[in-house]
XYZ file of C-alpha atoms in Angstrom:
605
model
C 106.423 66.918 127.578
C 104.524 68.351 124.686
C 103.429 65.614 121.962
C 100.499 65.250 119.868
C 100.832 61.727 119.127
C 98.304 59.443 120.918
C 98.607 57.957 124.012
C 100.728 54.764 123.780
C 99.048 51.453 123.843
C 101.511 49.679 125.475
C 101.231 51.334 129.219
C 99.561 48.732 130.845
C 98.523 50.228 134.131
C 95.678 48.417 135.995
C 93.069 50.561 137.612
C 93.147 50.573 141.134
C 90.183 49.389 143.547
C 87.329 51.941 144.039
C 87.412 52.563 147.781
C 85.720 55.335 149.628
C 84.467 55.110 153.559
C 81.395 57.304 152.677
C 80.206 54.273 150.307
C 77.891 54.057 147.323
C 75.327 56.067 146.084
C 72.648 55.673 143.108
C 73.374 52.513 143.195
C 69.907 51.434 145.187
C 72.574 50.548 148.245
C 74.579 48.186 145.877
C 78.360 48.366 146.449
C 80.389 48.445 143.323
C 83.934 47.249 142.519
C 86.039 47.434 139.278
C 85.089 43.606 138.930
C 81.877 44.438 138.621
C 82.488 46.925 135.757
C 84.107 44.362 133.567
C 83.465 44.242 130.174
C 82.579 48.064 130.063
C 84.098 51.058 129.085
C 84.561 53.131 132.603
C 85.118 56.460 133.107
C 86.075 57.871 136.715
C 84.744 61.661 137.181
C 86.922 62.799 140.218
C 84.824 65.591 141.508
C 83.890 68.053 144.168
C 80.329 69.563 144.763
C 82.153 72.905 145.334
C 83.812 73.165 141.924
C 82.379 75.100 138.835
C 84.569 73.138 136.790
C 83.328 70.252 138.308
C 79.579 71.374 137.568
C 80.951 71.829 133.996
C 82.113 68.756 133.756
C 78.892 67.220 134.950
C 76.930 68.785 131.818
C 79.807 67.775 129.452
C 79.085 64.117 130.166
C 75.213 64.074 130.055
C 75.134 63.586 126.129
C 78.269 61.044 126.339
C 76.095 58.951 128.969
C 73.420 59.128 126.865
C 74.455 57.878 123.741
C 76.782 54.963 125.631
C 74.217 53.927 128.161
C 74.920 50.700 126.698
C 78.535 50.179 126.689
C 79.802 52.875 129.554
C 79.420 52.980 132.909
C 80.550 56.896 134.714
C 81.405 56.771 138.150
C 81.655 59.932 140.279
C 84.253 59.343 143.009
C 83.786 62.692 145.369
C 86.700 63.704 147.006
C 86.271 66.525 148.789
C 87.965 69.905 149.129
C 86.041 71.540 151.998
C 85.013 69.791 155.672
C 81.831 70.266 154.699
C 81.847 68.654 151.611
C 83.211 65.344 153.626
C 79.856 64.977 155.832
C 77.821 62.019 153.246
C 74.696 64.197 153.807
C 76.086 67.224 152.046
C 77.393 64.982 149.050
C 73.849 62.935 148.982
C 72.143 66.667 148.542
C 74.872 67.604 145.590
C 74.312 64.637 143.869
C 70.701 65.378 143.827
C 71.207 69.188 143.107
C 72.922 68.736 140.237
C 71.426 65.977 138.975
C 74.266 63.147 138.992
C 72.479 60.432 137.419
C 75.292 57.647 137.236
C 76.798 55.988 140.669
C 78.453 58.019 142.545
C 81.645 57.218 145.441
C 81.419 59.137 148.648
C 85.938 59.250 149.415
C 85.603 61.667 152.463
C 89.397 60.437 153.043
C 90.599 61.051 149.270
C 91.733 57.054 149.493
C 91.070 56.697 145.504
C 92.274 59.934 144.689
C 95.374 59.133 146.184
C 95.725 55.406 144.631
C 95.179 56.656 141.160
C 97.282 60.179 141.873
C 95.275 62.841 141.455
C 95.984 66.694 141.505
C 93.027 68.502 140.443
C 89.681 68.764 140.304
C 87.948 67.859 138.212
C 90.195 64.837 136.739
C 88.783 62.135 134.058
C 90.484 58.586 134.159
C 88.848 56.537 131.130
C 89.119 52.358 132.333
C 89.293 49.798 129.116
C 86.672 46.831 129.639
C 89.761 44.814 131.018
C 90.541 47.102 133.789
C 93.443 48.995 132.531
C 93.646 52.777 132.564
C 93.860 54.194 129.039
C 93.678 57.720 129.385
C 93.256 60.763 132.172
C 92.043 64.120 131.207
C 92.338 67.432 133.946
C 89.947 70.245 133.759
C 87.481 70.825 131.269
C 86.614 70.595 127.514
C 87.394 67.199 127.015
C 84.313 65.988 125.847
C 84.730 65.206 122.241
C 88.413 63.527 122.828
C 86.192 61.079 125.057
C 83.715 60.186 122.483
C 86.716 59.791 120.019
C 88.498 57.453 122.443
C 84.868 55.373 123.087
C 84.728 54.832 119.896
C 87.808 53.341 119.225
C 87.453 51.171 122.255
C 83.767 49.772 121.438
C 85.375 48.811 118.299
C 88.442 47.036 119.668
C 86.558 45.614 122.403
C 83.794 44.420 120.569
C 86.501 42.363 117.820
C 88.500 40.994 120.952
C 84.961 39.635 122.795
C 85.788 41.493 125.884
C 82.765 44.194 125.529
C 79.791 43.461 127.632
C 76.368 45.433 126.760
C 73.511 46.190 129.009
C 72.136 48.419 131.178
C 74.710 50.133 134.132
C 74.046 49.732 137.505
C 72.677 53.211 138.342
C 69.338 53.251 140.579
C 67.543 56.348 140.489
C 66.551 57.680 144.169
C 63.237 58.114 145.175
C 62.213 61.863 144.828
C 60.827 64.258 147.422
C 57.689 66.533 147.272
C 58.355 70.234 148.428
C 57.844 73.440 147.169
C 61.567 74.549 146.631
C 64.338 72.082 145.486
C 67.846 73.204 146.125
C 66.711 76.996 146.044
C 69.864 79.146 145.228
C 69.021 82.857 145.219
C 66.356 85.262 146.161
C 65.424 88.873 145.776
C 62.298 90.576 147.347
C 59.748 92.113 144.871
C 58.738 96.085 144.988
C 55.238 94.317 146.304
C 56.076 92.139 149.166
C 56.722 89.137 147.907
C 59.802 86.989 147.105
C 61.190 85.725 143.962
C 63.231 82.849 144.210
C 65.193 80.428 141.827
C 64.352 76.925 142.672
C 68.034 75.973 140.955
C 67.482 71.995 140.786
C 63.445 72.402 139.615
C 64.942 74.778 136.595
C 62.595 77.097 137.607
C 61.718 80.559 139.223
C 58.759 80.495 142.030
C 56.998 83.563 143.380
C 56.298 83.798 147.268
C 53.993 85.216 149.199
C 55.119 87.878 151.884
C 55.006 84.969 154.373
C 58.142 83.409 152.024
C 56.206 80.280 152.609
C 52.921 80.200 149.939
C 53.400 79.440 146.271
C 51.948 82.337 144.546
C 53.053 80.999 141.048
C 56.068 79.500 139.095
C 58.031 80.204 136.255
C 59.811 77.886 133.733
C 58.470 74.814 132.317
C 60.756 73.022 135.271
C 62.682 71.222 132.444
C 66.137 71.699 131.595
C 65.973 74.054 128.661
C 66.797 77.070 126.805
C 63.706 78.205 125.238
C 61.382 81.109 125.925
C 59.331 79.097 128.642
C 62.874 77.275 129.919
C 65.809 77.515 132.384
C 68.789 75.472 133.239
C 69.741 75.235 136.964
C 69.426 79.258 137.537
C 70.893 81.345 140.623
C 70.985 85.034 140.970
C 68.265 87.688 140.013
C 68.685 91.684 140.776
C 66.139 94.197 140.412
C 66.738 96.441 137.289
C 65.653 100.187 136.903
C 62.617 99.251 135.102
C 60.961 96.930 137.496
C 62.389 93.369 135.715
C 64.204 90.870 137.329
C 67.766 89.878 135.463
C 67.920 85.964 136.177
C 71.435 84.521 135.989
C 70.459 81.757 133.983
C 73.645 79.651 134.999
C 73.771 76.225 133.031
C 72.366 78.484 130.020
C 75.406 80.400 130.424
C 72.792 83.105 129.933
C 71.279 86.577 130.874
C 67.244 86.211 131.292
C 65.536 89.244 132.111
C 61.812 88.071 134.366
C 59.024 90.216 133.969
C 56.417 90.064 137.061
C 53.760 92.086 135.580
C 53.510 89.993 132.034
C 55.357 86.573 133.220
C 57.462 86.900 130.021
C 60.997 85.681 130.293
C 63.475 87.402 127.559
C 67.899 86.515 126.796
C 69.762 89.564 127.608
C 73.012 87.812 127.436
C 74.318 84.258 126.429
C 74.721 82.444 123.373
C 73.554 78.939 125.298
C 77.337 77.706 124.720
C 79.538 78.086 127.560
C 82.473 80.737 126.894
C 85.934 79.157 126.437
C 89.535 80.447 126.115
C 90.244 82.320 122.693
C 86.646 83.712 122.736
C 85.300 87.479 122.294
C 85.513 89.035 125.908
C 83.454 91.417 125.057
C 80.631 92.916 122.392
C 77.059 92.231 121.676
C 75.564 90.582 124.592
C 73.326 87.797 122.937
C 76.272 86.820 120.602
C 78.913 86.429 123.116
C 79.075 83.226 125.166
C 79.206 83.300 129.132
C 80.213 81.013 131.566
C 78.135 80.038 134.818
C 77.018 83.232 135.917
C 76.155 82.624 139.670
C 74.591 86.239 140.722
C 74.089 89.937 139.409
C 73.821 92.845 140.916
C 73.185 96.519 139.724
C 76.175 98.724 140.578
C 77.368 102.031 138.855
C 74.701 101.896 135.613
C 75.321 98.206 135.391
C 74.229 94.654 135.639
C 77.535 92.992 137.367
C 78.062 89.575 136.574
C 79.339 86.739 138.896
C 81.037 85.005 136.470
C 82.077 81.974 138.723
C 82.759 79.932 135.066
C 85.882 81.572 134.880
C 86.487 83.549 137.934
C 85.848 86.744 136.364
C 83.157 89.687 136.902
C 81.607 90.948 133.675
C 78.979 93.820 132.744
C 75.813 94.123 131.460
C 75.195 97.566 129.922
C 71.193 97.259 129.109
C 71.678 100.920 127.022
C 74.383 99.333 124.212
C 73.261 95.742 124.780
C 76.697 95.136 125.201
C 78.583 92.770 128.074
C 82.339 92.920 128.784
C 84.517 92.040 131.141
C 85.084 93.945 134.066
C 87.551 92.283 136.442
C 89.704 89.585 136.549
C 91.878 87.543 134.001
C 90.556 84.034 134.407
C 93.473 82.724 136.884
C 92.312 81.030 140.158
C 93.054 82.698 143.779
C 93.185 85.919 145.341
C 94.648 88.800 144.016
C 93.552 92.354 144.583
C 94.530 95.210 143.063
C 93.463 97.273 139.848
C 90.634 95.526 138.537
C 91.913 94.010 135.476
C 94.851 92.312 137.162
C 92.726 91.071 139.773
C 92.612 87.065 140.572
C 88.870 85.509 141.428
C 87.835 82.059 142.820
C 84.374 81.346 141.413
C 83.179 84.678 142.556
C 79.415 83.571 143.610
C 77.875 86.237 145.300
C 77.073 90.173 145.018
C 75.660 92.540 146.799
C 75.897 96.627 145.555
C 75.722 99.673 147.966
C 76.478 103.195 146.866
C 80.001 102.946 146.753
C 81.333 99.269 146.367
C 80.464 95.889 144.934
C 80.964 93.193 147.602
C 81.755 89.922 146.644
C 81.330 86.430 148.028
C 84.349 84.940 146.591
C 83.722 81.215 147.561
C 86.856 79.382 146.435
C 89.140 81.456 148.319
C 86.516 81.500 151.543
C 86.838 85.268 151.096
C 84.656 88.408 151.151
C 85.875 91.055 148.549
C 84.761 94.411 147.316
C 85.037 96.593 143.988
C 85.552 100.385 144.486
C 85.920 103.088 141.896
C 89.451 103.759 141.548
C 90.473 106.843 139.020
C 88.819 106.269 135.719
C 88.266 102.585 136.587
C 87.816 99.985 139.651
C 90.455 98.156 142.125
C 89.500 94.932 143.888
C 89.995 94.489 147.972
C 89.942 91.623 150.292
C 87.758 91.753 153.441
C 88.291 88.660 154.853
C 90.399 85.721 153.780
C 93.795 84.633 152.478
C 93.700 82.489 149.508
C 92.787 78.752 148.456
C 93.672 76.681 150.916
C 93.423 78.070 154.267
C 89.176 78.261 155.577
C 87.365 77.704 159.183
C 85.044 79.158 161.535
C 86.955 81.863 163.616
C 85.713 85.513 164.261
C 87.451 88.657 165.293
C 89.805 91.266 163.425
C 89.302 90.530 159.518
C 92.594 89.989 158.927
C 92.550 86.457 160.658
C 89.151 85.876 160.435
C 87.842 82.747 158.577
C 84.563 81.600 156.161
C 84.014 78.512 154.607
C 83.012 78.736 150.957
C 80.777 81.642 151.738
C 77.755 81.961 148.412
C 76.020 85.331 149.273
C 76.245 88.420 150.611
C 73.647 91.192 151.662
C 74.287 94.944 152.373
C 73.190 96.097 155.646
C 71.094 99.446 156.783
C 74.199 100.154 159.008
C 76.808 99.933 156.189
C 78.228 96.529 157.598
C 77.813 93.387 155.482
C 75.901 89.733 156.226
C 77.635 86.901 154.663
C 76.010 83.641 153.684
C 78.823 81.346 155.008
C 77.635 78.444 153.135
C 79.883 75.467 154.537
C 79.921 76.865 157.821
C 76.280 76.943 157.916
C 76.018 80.417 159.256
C 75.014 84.090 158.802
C 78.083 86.242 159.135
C 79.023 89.941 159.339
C 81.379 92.125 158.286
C 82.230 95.533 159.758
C 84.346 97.572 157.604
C 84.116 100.695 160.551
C 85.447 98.223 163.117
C 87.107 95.729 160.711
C 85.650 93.004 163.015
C 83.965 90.089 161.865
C 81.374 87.998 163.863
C 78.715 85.838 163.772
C 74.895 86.263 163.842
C 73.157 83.038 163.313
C 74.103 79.340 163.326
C 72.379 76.255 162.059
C 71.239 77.408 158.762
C 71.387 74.400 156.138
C 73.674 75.992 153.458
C 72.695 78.906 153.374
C 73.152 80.597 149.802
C 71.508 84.157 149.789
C 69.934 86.250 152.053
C 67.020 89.442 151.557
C 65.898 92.323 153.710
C 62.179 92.509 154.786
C 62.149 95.504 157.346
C 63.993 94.449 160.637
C 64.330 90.723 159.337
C 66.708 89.101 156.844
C 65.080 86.629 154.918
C 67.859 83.419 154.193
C 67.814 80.940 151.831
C 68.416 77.933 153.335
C 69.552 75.897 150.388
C 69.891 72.246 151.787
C 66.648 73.011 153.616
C 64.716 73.913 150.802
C 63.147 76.447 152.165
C 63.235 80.591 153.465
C 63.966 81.357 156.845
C 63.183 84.675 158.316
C 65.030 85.659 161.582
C 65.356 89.078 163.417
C 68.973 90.957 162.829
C 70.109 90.374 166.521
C 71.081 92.545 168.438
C 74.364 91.010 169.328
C 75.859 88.243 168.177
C 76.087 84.389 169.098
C 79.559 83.197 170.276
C 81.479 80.503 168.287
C 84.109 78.323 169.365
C 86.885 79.245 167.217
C 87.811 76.545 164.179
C 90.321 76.726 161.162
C 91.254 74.134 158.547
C 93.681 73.934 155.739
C 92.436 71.447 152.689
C 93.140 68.116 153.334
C 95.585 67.242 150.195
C 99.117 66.099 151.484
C 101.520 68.171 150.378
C 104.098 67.117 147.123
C 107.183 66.569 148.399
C 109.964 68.330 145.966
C 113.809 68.579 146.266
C 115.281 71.940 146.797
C 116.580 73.672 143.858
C 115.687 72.802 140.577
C 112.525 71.396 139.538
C 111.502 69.881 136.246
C 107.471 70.682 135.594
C 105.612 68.749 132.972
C 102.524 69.583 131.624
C 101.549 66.236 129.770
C 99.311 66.881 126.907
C 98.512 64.055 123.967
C 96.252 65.028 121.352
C 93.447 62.611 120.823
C 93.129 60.503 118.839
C 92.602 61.863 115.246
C 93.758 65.342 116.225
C 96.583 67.414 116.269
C 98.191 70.655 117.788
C 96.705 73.603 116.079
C 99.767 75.635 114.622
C 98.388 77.820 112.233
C 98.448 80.794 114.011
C 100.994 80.306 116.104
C 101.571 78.554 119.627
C 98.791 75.993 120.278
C 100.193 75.917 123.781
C 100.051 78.157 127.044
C 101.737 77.711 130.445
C 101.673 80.303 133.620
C 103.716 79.632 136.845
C 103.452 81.478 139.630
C 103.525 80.594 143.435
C 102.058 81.625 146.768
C 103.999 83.123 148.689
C 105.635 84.721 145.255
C 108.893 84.071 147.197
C 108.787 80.408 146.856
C 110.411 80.285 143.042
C 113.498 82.124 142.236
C 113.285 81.518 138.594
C 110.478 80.043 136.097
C 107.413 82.118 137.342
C 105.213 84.041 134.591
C 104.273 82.724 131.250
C 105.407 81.351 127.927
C 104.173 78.299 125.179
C 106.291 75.445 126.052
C 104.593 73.121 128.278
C 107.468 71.806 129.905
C 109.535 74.366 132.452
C 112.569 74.519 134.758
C 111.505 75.930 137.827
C 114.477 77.220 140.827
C 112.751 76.871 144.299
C 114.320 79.632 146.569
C 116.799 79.188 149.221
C 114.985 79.138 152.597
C 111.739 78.769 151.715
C 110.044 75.222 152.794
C 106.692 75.134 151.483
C 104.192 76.785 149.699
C 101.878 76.550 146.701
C 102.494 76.032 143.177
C 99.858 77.614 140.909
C 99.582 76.250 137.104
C 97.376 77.013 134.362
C 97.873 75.360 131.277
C 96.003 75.404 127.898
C 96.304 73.480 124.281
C 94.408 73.820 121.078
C 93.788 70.450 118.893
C 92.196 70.523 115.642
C 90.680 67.212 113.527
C 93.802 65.731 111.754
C 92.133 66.225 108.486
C 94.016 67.252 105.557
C 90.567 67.576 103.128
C 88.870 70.035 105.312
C 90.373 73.630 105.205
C 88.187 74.492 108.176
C 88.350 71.492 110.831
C 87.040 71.577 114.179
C 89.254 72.345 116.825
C 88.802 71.801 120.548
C 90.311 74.176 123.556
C 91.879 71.936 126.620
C 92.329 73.761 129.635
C 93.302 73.087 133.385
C 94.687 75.286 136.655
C 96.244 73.444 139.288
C 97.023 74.427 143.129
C 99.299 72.336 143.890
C 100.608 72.488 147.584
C 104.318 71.198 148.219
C 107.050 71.039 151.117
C 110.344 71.595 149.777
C 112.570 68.105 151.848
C 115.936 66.933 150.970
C 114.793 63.435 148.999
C 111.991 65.182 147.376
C 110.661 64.531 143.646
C 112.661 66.534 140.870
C 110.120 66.406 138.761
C 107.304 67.393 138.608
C 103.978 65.959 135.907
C 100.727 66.964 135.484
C 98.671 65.443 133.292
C 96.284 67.936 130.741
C 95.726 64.997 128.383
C 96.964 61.260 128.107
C 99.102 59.743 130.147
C 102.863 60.660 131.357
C 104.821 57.425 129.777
């Protein structure tokens, strides 16, 4: 279904209840219902803390809440991907992390993701002040259709009496003194001491050699992207010259730190976060990035996590130049040469003499870059893909992490892995291909440092560094794997109708000008799953042929449209980029659905 008219009217659906066993949050212990949202506008942010698109999502909103403070109410339901992100006190740390300042739904059981049938994070589902859903929006980028569509429902509210103004129920929490906040990332200075971002302050903060005393900060510690100012940063790498490069993440920005002056510098980043149809590549303050999570100097060059869009980049500080070094923006694991290479919001690197490892934290997995020829190849360590996480040790191969966030080279050419969820120090052999663990009970740990014998972690949720010993062997873990919770779509054998549903907003239309306006890629894991309909064309609607004797799998889809302002006057209007990948597990069953919708934008009729 491919239409750029707007999203009929007449659907009446009613919104379901909000329900959610881990209950309500900035709400000053207040639980809400939809009754109590009558009269405003509504808009339900289904969201995970381990998303990037998520965390986009998040920032897309904050101007939106803003100007409506009066007339709409956002509610984050969390439903999680990860075990870990179903324990309340891991989503009561993300919504202070990342600075959720509307109420927020702790659904541990994915009860209203289910009611209102959701299939991706992050999803948008826009309530009218009767209770009736009006519109649902996947992925990212849909910011200005959602001003467009307030609009027109303040207006039509307001004539019909049913808008209520005032202030929204959200209570802010009380805050906490200490001397890191969320820390994310740390990297040990030629002196002794240890710099560290403090992510949620916006900040960077010097240690002593003790990793415990404040020798000085750096930032003003507001959100910002001006000389003195960062915006939620992460990684920082040591360059040749004795700076620090700061992956400046919410800037979508390169900072370069120097210790001796103090002076913080751009190196990379526009400010704007880098979207489809953009310049891949060229001068490196006037191309835009996308959350770039850590660096790392390998072969000449700064590497760039680019968890945004699931990529790794370069930094060349000769040309001033950045480009993009591996991957092709598609979600999941695919090794191979380096520029047909799939990522999942790589998050984490760590550079020896010959390879790049890489925490790869949507597909639990630990990955490397290696020359290969003239160029690089990409190789999985340790894990198998999206879905399929845990706790278990052993031979690589069936070996499992948990949305692992750093990694550290070690003096003995093995690897330590910040296994984030699992709360855990890991390591990696590649002489002995085993896997085990060295140290449990770490609060989400994000990054870890050498100082002599010890490792120095960041212990994220704990805000603070912890220093232990490299043991000598290592501590014994009862073995536990896990498979994301989302049931499994249920789909008929044989042929199967896939809809991408995309409605222009209001006041826009498809961008034809050029060309297609449209994208759509299909594939499947295992590969084997679809005889017919995998790769990629413009139509947004697709007849797939599921494969004889093969019952269940993974669908993966990434779909993309371009709307422009429906304005006939202006030669140049505005146009807006709409983009989404979904995962979508099924089990092939006699009965099943023969079709198969997923909504981009507006609703399927």
């Amino acid at each position: 279904m491919n239409t750029a008219s707007p999203a009929p009217r007449s659907a009446r659906l009613r919104a379901p209840e909000l329900i959610g066993k881990g209950g309500w949050l900035n709400t000053g212990g207040t639980a809400l219902s939809l009754a109590d949202l009558r009269g405003r506008i509504a808009i339900i942010d289904f969201w995970t803390f381990c998303c990037v698109n998520c965390l986009h999502v998040l920032d897309e909103l904050r101007e939106l809440e803003e100007k409506h403070r009066d007339t709409v109410v956002i509610i984050g339901v969390h439903s999680p991907k990860f075990v870990h992100e179903a324990e309340h006190q891991a989503v009561v740390d993300a919504v202070e992390r990342y600075e959720v300042h509307h109420p927020v739904l702790d659904d541990p059981e994915l009860a209203t993701w289910k009611q209102y049938a959701v299939r991706a994070w992050p999803t948008l589902v826009v309530i009218d002040p009767e209770g009736y859903i009006v519109a649902q929006h996947a992925g990212e980028g849909h910011a200005h259709a959602l001003e467009a569509l307030v609009g027109e429902l303040e207006a039509e509210h307001a004539a019909k009496g049913t808008l209520r103004r005032g202030e929204g129920p959200y209570v802010a929490p009380e805050p906490v003194a200490t001397d890191l906040r969320f820390p994310g990332k740390a990297v040990r200075l030629p002196g002794g001491t240890f710099l560290v971002s403090d992510s949620t302050r916006h900040q960077l903060v010097e240690l002593a050699a003790d990793a415990e005393t404040v020798v000085r900060r750096v930032g003003t510690g507001e959100r910002g992207f001006g000389p003195e100012s960062l915006s939620e940063p992460q990684g920082l790498a040591l360059l040749p010259d004795g700076r620090v490069v700061v992956a400046d993440t919410v800037n979508h920005a390169l900072r370069a730190y120097d210790p001796e002056t103090g002076a913080l510098t751009t190196l990379a980043g526009t400010g704007r976060q880098w979207m489809q149809g953009q310049p891949t590549s060229g001068p490196a303050t006037e191309t835009s990035l996308s959350s770039p999570w850590d660096v790392a100097w390998f072969a000449g060059r700064v590497w760039i996590a680019m968890a945004g869009v699931h990529q790794l980049w370069t930094y060349d500080p000769e040309t001033g130049t950045v480009e993009v070094a591996a991957g092709t923006t598609n979600e999941g694991l695919v090794d191979g040469p380096a520029a047909e290479a799939w990522f999942a919001q790589p998050s984490g690197l760590a550079a020896t003499e010959d390879r790049l490892w890489v925490a790869d934290s949507e597909t639990s997995a630990l990955r490397w870059v290696e020359r290969d020829g003239d160029g690089f190849a990409v190789r999985t360590a340790v894990g198998t893909g999206l879905f399929d996480f845990g706790h278990r040790d052993g031979d690589a191969a069936q070996a499992l992490l948990q949305h692992p966030l750093g990694v550290t080279a070690l003096p003995d050419g093995s690897v330590a892995v910040c296994d984030t969820y699992n709360h855990a120090l890991r390591r990696f052999d590649p002489a002995t291909g085993e896997v085990t663990t060295l140290a449990t009970d770490l609060r989400e740990p994000s990054d870890a440092v050498l100082a002599g014998d010890d490792i120095v972690v960041v212990e994220s949720a704990r805000h603070r560094l912890t220093r232990l010993r490299l043991p000598e062997e290592a501590v014994r873990v009862e073995a536990v794997a896990h498979r994301t919770q989302r049931a499994a779509t249920e789909i008929a054998p044989g042929r199967l109708r896939l809809d991408v549903v995309f409605q222009a907003p209001a006041g826009q239309k498809l961008d034809t000008r050029y060309g297609p306006s449209t994208r759509l890629l299909v594939s499947s894991t295992p590969p084997e799953l679809l005889a017919e309909g995998a790769g990629a064309g413009t139509d947004l609607g697709r007849d797939l042929v599921l494969a004889d004797g093969v019952t269940e799998g993974v669908l993966h889809v990434s779909a993309m449209a371009a709307s422009c302002d429906d304005d006939p006057d202006n030669e140049y209007p505005a146009c807006h980029m709409h983009q989404q990948d979904w995962g979508v597990p099924v089990r092939v069953a006699p009965g099943g659905a023969a079709r198969l919708p997923l909504v981009l934008a507006g609703l399927d009729g």
